[in-house]
Coordinates of C-alpha atoms and ligand atoms in Angstrom, one line a residue:
X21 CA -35.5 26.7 25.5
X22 CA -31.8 27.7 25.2
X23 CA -30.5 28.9 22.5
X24 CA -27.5 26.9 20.5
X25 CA -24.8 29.2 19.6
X26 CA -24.3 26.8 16.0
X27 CA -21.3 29.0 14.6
X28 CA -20.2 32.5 14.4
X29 CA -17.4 32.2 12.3
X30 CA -19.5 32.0 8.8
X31 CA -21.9 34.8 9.7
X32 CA -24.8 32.1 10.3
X33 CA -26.1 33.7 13.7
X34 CA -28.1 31.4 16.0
X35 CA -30.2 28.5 15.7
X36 CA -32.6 27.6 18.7
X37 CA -32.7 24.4 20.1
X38 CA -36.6 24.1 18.9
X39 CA -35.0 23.9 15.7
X40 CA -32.6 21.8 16.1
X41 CA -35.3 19.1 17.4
X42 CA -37.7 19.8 14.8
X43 CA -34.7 18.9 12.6
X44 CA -34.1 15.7 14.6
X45 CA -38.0 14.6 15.5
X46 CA -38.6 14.8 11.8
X47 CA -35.7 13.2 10.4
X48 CA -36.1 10.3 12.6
X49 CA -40.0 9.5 11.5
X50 CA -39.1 10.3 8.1
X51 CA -36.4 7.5 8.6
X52 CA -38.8 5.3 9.8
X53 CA -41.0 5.4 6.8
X54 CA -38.7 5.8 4.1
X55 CA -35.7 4.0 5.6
X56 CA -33.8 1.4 3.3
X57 CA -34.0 -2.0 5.0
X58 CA -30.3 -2.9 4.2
X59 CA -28.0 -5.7 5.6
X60 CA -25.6 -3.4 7.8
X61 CA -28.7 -2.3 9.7
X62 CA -29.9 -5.8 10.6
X63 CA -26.5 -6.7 11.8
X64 CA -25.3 -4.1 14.7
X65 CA -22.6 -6.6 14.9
X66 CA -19.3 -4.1 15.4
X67 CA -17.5 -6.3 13.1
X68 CA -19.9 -6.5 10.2
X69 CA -20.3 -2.6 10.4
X70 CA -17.0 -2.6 10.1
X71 CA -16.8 -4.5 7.2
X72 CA -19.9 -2.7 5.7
X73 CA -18.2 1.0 6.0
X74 CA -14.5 0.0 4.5
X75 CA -17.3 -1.6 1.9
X76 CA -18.9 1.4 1.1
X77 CA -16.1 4.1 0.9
X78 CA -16.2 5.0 -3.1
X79 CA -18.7 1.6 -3.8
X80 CA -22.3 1.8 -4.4
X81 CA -24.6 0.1 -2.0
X82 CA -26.2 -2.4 -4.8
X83 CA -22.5 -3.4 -5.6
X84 CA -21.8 -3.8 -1.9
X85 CA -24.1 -6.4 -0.7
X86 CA -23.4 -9.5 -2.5
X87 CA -19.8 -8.8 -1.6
X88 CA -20.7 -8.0 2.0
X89 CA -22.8 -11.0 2.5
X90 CA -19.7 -13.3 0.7
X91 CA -17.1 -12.0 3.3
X92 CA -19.3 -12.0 6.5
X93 CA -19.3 -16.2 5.4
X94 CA -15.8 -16.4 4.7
X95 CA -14.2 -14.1 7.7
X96 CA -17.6 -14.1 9.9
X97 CA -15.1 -12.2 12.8
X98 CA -12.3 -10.3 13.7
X99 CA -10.4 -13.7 14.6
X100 CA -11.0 -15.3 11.3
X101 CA -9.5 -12.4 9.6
X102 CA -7.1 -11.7 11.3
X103 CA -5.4 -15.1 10.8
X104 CA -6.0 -15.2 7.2
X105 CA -3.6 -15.0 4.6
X106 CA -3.7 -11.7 2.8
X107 CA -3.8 -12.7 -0.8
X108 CA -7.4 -14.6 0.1
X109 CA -8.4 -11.3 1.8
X110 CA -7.4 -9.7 -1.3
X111 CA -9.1 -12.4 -3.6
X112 CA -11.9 -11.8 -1.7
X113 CA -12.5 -8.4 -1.9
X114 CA -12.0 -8.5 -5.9
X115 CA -14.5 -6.5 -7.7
X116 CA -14.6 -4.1 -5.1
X117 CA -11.4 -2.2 -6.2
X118 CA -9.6 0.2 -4.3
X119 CA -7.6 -2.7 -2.2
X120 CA -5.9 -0.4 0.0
X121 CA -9.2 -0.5 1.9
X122 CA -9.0 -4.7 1.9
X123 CA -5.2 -4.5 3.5
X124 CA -5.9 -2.0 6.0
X125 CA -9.8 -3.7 7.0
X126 CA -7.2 -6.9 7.7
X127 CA -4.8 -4.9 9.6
X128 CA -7.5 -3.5 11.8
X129 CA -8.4 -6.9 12.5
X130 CA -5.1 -8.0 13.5
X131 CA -5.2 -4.7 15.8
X132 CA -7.9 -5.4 17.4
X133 CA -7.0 -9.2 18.1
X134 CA -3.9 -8.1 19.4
X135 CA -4.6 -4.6 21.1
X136 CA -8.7 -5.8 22.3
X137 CA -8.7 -9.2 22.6
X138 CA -11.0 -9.1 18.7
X139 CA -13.6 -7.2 20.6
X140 CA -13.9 -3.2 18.8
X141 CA -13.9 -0.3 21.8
X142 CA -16.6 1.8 21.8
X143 CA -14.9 5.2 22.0
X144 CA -14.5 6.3 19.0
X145 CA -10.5 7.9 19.6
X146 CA -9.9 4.2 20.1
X147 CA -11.3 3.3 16.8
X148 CA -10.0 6.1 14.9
X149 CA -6.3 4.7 15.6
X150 CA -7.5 2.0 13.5
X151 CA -5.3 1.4 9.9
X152 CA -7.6 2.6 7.4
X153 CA -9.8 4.2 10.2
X154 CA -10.8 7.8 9.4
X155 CA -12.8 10.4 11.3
X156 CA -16.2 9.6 9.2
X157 CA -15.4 6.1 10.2
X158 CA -14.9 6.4 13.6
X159 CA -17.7 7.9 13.8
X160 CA -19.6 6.3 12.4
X161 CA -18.6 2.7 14.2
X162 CA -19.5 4.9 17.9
X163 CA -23.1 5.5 16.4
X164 CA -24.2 2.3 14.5
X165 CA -22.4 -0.4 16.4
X166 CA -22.7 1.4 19.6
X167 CA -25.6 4.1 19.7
X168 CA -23.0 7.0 20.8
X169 CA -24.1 10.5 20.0
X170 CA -21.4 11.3 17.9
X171 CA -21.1 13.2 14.8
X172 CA -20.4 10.8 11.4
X173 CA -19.8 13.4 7.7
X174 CA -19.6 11.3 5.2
X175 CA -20.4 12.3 1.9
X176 CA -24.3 12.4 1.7
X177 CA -24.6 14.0 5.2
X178 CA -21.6 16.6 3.8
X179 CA -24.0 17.4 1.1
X180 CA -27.8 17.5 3.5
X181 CA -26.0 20.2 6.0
X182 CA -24.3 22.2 3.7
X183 CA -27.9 22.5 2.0
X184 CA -29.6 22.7 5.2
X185 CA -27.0 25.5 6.6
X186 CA -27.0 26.9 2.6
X187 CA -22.7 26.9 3.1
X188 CA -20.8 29.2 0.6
X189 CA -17.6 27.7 1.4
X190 CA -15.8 24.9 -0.2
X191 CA -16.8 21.6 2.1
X192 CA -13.3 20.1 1.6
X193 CA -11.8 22.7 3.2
X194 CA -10.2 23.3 6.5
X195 CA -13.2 25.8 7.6
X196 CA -15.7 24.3 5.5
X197 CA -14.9 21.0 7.1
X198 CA -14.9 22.5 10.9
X199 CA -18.1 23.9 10.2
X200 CA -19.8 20.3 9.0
X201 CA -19.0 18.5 11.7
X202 CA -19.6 21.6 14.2
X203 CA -23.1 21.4 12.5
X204 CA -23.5 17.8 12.3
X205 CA -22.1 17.5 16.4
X206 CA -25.0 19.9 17.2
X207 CA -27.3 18.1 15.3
X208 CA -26.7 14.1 16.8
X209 CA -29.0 13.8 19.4
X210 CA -28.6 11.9 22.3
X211 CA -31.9 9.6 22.4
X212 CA -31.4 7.4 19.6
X213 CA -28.1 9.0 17.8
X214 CA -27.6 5.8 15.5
X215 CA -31.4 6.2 13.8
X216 CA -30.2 10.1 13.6
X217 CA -27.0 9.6 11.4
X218 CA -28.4 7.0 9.6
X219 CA -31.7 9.1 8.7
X220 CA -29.6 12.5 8.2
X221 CA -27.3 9.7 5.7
X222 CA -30.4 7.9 3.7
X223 CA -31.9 11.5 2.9
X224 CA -28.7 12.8 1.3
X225 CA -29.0 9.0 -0.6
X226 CA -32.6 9.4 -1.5
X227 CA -34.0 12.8 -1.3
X228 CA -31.1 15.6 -1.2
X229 CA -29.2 14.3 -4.2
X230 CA -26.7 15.8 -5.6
X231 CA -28.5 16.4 -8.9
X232 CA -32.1 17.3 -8.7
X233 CA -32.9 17.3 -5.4
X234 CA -36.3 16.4 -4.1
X235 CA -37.1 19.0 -1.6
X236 CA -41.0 18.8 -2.1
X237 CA -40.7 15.5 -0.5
X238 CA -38.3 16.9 1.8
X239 CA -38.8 16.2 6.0
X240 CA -36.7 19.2 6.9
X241 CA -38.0 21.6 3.9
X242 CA -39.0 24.0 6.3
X243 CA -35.6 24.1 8.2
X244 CA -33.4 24.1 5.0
X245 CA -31.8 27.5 4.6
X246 CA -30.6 26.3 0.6
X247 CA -32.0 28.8 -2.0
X248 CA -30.2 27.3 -4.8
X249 CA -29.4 23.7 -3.9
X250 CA -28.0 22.6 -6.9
X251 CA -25.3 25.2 -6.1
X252 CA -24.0 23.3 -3.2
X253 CA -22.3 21.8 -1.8
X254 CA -19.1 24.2 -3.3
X255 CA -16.3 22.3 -3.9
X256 CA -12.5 23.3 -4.4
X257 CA -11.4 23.2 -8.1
X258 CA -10.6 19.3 -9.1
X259 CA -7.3 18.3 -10.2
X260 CA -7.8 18.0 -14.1
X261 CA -7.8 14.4 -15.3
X262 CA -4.4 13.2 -17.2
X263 CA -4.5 10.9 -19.9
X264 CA -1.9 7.5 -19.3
X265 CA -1.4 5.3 -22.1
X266 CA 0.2 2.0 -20.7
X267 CA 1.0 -1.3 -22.6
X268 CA 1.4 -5.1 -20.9
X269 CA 2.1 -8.6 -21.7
X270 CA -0.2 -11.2 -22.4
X271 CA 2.0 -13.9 -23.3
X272 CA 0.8 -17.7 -23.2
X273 CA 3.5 -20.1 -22.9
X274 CA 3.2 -24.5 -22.5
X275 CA -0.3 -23.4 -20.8
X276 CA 0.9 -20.5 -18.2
X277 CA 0.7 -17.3 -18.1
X278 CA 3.1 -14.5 -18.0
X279 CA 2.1 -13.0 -14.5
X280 CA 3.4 -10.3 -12.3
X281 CA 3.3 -9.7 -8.8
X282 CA 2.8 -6.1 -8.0
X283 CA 4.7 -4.6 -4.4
X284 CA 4.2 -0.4 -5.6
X285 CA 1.8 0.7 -3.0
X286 CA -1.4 1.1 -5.2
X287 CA -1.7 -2.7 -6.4
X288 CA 0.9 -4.4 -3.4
X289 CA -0.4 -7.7 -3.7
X290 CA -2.4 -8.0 -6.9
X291 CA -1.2 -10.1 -9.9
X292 CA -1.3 -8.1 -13.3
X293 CA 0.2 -8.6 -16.9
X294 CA 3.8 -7.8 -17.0
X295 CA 3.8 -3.9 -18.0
X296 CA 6.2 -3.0 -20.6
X297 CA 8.6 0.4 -20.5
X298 CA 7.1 1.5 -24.1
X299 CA 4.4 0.7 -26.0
X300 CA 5.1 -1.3 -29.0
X301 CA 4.3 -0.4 -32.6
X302 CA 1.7 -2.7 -34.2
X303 CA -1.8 -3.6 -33.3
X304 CA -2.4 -4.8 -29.3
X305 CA -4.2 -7.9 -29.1
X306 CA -6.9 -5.7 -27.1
X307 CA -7.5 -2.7 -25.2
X308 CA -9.0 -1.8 -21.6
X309 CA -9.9 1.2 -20.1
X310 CA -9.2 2.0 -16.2
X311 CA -8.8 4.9 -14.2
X312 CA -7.3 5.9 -10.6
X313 CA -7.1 9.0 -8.9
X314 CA -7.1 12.1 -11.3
X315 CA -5.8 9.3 -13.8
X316 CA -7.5 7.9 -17.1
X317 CA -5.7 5.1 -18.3
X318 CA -5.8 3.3 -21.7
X319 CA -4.2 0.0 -21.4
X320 CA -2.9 -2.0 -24.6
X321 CA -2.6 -5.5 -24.3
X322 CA 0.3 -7.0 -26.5
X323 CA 1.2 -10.6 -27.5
X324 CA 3.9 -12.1 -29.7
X325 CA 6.4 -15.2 -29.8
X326 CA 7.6 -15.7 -26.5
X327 CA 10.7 -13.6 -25.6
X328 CA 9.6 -10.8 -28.5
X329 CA 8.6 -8.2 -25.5
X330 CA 11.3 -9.4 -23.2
X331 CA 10.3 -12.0 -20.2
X332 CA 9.0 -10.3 -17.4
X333 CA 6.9 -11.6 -14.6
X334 CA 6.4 -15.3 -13.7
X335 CA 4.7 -18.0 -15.6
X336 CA 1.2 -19.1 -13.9
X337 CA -0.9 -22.1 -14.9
X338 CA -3.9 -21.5 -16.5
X339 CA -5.8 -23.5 -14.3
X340 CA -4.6 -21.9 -11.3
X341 CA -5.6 -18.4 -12.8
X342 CA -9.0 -18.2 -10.9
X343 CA -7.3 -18.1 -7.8
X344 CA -4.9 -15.0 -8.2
X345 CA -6.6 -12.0 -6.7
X346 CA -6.3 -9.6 -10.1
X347 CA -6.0 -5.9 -10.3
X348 CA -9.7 -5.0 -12.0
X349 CA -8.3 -3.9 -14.9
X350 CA -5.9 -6.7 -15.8
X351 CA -8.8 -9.7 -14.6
X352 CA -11.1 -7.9 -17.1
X353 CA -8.7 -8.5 -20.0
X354 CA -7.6 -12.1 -19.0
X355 CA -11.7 -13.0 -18.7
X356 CA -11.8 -11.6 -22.2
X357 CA -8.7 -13.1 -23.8
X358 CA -9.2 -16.9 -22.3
X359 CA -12.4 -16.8 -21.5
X360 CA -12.1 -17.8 -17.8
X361 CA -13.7 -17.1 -14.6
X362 CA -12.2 -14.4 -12.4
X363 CA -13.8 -14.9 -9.1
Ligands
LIG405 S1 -35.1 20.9 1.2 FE1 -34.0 20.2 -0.6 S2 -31.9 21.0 -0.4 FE2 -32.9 21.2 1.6 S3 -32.2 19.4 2.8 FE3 -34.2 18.9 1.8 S4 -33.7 18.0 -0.2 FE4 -31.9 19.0 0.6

């Protein structure tokens, strides 16, 4: 067998190519036992795994599939997407949060209507030019929707090779990042490379958690270099979490709804209660709780006589309420104030 020069950089020697296949025979029958049978997987559809991965950046896979399945019905391809208006997409991907992912996942439609005729290249460059496209999803689009033996870090493989490879060094940074995917290229095999990155992806999921890892029931136990692998992956230090104290609107008037449009680049699109420039004295009708970024952010929801907090926003009809796609925050406090449906 050859040997596989892995790195030299970090001081991890070689690996031999028997190890490296152990590594990749074993993963892939683990997969096939232990494998989750989820939607993404049944549909190789380039579009729907599409869909699926702007889905599942930062959202849990339980909270992903009713969401999923509701979408593929609505915008069933890159056509019907593309040609939709963006504050449906928008109402459509409520719940999810994060709604940059929504704008770009409709941009990248309309790019691929108007660049591919709506049919998704398979080189993964191609797809990485993508709005809203990054390297893990590239990558991962070339393996699942098109079985290319290409690398795919995302955050549970990130976590499985830094174990496996027992890395010192922060995984978020420059070198810590060449060396993952340096690792994870060597590893993607090219017989069956989707079942590879989706197995190497499951066991981060299932087995090499983040907290208690379950390396008894480990496939690659006896490849894994981790002494301590709790310790890993090493992170850089966090930006420390800042407290934001904001107060809002919620002003009824001849049965509308003081409403505002936002266009900063965090909520473009989404309707929320006016905000105010201070926070009044006196006792908010309510309070929510919502964070973003590095930011944890107490929201105080004040009414009063119309006019007493100034008129800002637009006046909405109750009735057509339900049809607004809502910033998370703000959708949770109308639900609670008037008691009406927000999907
Ligand atoms: S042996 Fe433990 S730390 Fe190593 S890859 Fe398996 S679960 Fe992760």
């Amino acid at each position: 067998m050859p040997r596989i020069r892995v790195a030299s950089d970090a001081g991890r020697g070689e690996k031999t190519a028997v190890y490296v296949s152990k590594i990749q025979q074993k993963l892939r029958d683990w997969f096939s036992l232990h494998g989750r049978d989820l939607p993404w997987r049944r549909n190789l559809d380039p579009y729907a795994i599409l869909v699926s991965e702007f889905m599942l950046q930062q959202t849990q896979v339980a909270t992903v599939i009713p969401f999923y399945e509701r979408w593929l019905k609505r915008f069933p391809d890159f056509a019907s997407l593309a040609v939709a208006e963006e504050q449906e997409v928008l109402r459509f991907w409520q719940g999810l949060g994060y709604y940059a992912r929504a704008r770009n996942l409709h941009r990248a439609a309309q790019a691929v209507c108007a660049e591919y005729g709506g049919v998704l290249p398979a080189d993964e460059v191609l797809i990485g030019r993508l709005p809203g496209v990054g390297r893990y999803t590239a990558g991962a689009l070339a393996s699942f929707a098109f079985n290319r033996a290409v690398p795919a870090v995302d955050a549970n493989i990130a976590r499985v090779l830094a174990r496996l490879d027992d890395l010192r060094i922060p995984i978020d940074s420059v070198a810590g990042l060449r060396r993952l995917w340096q690792l994870a290229a060597e590893l993607v095999p090219n017989d069956s490379p989707r079942l590879h990155n989706w197995a190497l992806m499951e066991l981060g999921a299932l087995v090499c958690t983040p907290r208690n890892p379950k390396c008894h029931a480990c496939p690659v136990r006896g490849e894994c270099q981790a002494s301590e692998p709790e310790e890993l992956p090493v992170k850089k230090a966090r930006r420390p979490v800042v407290d934001v104290v904001e107060a809002c609107l919620f002003q009824i008037e001849n049965h509308h709804l003081r409403m505002e449009r936002s266009s900063g680049a965090r909520w473009s699109g989404l309707w929320r209660l006016p905000r105010l420039d201070a926070v009044p004295e006196g006792t908010p009708l309510c309070e929510e709780r919502y964070a973003f970024t590095h930011h944890r952010v107490l929201l105080k929801v004040f009414g009063g006589p119309p006019g007493s907090l100034g008129e800002k926003g637009e006046l909405v009809e109750l009735s057509a309420l339900h049809r607004l796609p809502m910033a998370a925050a703000d959708a949770r406090v109308v639900k609670r104030l008037l008691d009406l449906p927000t999907g």
